[in-house]
Short mmCIF file of C-alpha atoms in Angstrom, two decimals:
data_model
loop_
_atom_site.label_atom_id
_atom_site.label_comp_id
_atom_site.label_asym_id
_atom_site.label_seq_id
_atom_site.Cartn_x
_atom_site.Cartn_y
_atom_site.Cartn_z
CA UNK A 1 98.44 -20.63 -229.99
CA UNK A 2 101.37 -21.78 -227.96
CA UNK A 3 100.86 -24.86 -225.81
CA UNK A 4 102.01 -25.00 -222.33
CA UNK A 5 103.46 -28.08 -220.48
CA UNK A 6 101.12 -28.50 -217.52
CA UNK A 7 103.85 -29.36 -215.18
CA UNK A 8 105.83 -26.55 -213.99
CA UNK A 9 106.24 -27.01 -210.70
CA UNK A 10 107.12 -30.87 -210.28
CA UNK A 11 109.34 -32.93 -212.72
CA UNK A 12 108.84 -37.08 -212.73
CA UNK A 13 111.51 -37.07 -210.27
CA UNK A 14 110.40 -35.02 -207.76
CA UNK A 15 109.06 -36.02 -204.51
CA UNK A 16 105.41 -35.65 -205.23
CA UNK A 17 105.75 -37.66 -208.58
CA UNK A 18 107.56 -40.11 -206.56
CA UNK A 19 104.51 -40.55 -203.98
CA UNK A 20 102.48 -40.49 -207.08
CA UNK A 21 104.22 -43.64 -208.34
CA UNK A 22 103.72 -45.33 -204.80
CA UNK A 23 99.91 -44.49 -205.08
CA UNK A 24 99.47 -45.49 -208.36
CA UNK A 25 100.69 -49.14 -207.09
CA UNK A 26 98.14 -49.27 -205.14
CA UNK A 27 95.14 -48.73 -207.47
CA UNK A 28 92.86 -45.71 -208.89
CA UNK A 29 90.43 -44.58 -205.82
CA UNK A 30 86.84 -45.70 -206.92
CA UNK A 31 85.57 -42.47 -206.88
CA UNK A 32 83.95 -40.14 -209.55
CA UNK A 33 87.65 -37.92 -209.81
CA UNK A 34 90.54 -40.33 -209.09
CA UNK A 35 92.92 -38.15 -210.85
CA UNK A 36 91.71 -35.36 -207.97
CA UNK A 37 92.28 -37.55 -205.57
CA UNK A 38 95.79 -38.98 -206.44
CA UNK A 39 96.72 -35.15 -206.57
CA UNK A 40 95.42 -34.28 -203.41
CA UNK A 41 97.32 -37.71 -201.20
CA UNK A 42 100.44 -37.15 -203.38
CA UNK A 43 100.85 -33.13 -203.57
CA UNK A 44 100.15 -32.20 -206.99
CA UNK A 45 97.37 -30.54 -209.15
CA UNK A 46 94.78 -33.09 -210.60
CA UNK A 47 95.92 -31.32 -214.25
CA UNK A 48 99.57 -32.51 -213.68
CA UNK A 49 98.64 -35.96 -212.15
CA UNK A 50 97.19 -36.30 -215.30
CA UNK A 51 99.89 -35.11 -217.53
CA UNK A 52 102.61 -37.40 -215.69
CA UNK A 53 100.58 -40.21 -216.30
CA UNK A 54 100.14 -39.30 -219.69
CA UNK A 55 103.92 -39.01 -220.02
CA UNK A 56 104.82 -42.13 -217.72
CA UNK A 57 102.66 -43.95 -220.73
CA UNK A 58 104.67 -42.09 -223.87
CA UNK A 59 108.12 -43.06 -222.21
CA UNK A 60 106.75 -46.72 -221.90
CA UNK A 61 107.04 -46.77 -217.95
CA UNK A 62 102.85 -47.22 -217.88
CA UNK A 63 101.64 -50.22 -220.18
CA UNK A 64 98.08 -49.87 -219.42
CA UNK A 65 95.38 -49.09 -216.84
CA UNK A 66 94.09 -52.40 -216.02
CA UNK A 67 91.73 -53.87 -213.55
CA UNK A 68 92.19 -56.34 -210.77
CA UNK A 69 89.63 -58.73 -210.26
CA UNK A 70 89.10 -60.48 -207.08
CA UNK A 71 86.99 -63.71 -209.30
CA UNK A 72 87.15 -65.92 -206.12
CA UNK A 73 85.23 -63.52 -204.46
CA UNK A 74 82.85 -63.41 -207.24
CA UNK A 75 82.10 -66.84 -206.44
CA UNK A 76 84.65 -68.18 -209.62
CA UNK A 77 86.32 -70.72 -207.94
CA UNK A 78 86.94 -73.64 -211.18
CA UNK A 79 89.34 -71.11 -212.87
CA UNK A 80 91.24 -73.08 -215.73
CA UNK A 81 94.80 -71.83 -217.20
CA UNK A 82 94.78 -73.56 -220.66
CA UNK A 83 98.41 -73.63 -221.75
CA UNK A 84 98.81 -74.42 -225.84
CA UNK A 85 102.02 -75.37 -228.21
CA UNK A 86 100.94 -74.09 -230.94
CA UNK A 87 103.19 -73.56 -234.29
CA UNK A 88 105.13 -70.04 -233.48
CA UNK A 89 103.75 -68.74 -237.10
CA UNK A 90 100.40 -69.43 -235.99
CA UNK A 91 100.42 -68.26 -232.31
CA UNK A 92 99.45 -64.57 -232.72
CA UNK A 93 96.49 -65.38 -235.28
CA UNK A 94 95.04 -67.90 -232.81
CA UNK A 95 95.27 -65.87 -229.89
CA UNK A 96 93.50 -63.25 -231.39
CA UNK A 97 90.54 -65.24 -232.03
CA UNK A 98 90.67 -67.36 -228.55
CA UNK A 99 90.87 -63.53 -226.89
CA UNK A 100 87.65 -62.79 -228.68
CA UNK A 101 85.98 -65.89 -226.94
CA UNK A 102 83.65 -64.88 -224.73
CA UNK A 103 84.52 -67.19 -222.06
CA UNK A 104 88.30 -66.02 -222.31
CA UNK A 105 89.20 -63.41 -219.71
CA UNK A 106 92.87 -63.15 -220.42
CA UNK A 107 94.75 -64.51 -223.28
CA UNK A 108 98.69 -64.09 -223.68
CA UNK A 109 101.57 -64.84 -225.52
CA UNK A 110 104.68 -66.25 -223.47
CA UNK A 111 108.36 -67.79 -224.44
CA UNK A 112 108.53 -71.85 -224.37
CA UNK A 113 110.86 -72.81 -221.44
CA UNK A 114 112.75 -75.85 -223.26
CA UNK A 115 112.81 -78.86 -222.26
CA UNK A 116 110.46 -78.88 -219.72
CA UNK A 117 107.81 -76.52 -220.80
CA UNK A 118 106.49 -76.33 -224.65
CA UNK A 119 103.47 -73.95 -224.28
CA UNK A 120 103.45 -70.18 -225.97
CA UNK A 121 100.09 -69.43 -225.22
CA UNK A 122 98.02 -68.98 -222.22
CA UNK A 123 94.45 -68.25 -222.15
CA UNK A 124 92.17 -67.99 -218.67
CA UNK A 125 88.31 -69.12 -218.27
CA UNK A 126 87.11 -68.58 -215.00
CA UNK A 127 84.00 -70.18 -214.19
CA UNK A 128 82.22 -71.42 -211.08
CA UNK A 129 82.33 -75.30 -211.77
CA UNK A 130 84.64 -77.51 -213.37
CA UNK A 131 82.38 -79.01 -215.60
CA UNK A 132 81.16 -76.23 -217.37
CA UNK A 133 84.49 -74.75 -217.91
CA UNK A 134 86.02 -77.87 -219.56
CA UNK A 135 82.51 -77.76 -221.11
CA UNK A 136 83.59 -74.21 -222.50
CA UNK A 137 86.59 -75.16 -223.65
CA UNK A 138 85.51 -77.94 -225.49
CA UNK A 139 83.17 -75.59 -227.85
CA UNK A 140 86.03 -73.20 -228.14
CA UNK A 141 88.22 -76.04 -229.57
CA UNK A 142 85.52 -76.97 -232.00
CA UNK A 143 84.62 -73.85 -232.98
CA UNK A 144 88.49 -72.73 -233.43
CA UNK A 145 89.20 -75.91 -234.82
CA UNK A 146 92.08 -76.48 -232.36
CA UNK A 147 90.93 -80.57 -232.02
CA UNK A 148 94.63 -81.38 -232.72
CA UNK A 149 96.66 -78.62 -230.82
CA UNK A 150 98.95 -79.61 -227.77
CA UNK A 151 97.44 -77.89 -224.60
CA UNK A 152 97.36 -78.35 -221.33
CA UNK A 153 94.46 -77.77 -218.51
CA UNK A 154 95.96 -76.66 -215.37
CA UNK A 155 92.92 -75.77 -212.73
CA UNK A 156 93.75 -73.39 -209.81
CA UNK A 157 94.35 -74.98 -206.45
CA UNK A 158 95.08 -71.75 -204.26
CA UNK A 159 94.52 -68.23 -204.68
CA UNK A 160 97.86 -65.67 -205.02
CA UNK A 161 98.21 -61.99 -204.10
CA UNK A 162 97.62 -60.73 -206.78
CA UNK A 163 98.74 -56.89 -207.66
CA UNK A 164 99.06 -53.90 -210.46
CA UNK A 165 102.18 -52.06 -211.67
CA UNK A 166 104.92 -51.30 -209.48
CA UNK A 167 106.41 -48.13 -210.26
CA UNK A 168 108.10 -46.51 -207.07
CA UNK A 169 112.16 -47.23 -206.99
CA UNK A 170 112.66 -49.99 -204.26
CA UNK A 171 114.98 -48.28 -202.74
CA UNK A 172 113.27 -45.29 -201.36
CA UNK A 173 110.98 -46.17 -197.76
CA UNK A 174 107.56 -46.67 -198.57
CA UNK A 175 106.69 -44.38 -195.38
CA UNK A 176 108.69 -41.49 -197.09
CA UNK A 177 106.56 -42.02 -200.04
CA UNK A 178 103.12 -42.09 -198.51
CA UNK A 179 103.68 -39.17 -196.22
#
């Protein structure tokens, strides 16, 4: 049986992957066939919208689908970053297990920023009062036995744009794209 790339009548530069890339910035449609969809606004078949993304995720140019959650909206407004220095050799193991928390929603690994900024490891609990997310942090540190770890508990003040991927060059027009 000989398999057949689904793609031969666009390439990943061509115009319509191009709008696809400019589309894809701006989030999958909630609908029951996104991939449909994206073909449809962009100029493709839903088969090859699907393959390109497949293939923009092989080459590395996709990380991940992810989701973008408006929390504030949700009524989350006490939303703590807790910033740790923890030993490097340990920093992988330990975010593991504070990803697992369930009062975690995001957990990462970043470089110190010497002098000035110690911390490797960032973990988010969003929560609608203060009180009860320093109160969740406090059984996270006993039950991860992180009493004597360095950390830091920076509480949001203001609300950021926040946004996906980008994946369309900068230097073509956004209305050429979207057309």
């Amino acid at each position: 049986m000989r398999v057949v790339d689904p793609l031969p009548r666009s390439t990943p530069d061509s115009d319509a992957a191009r709008r696809l890339r400019a589309l894809l910035e701006e989030g999958l449609p909630l609908v029951s066939r996104p991939w449909r969809v994206l073909a449809e606004r962009s100029g493709l078949r839903e088969e090859e919208v699907m393959a390109l993304v497949r293939r923009w995720q092989a080459e590395g140019l996709i990380k991940r689908l992810g989701l973008v959650v408006r929390h504030r909206r949700l009524g989350l407004d006490a939303n703590a970053m807790v910033v740790w220095d923890l030993p490097d050799a340990q920093v992988e193991r330990i975010g593991r297990r504070l990803a697992r928390e369930p009062s975690v929603t995001l957990c990462y690994r970043r470089p110190r920023r010497l002098p000035d900024w110690p911390y490797n490891l960032f973990c988010m609990i969003h929560g609608t009062r203060r009180d009860r997310v320093l109160g969740q942090l406090a059984a996270i540190i006993d039950r991860q036995g992180l009493e004597g770890a360095p950390r830091c508990v920076l509480f949001s003040t203001r609300a950021y744009r926040q946004c996906g991927g980008r994946y369309a060059r900068e230097d073509v027009p956004r209305d050429r794209l979207l057309s």
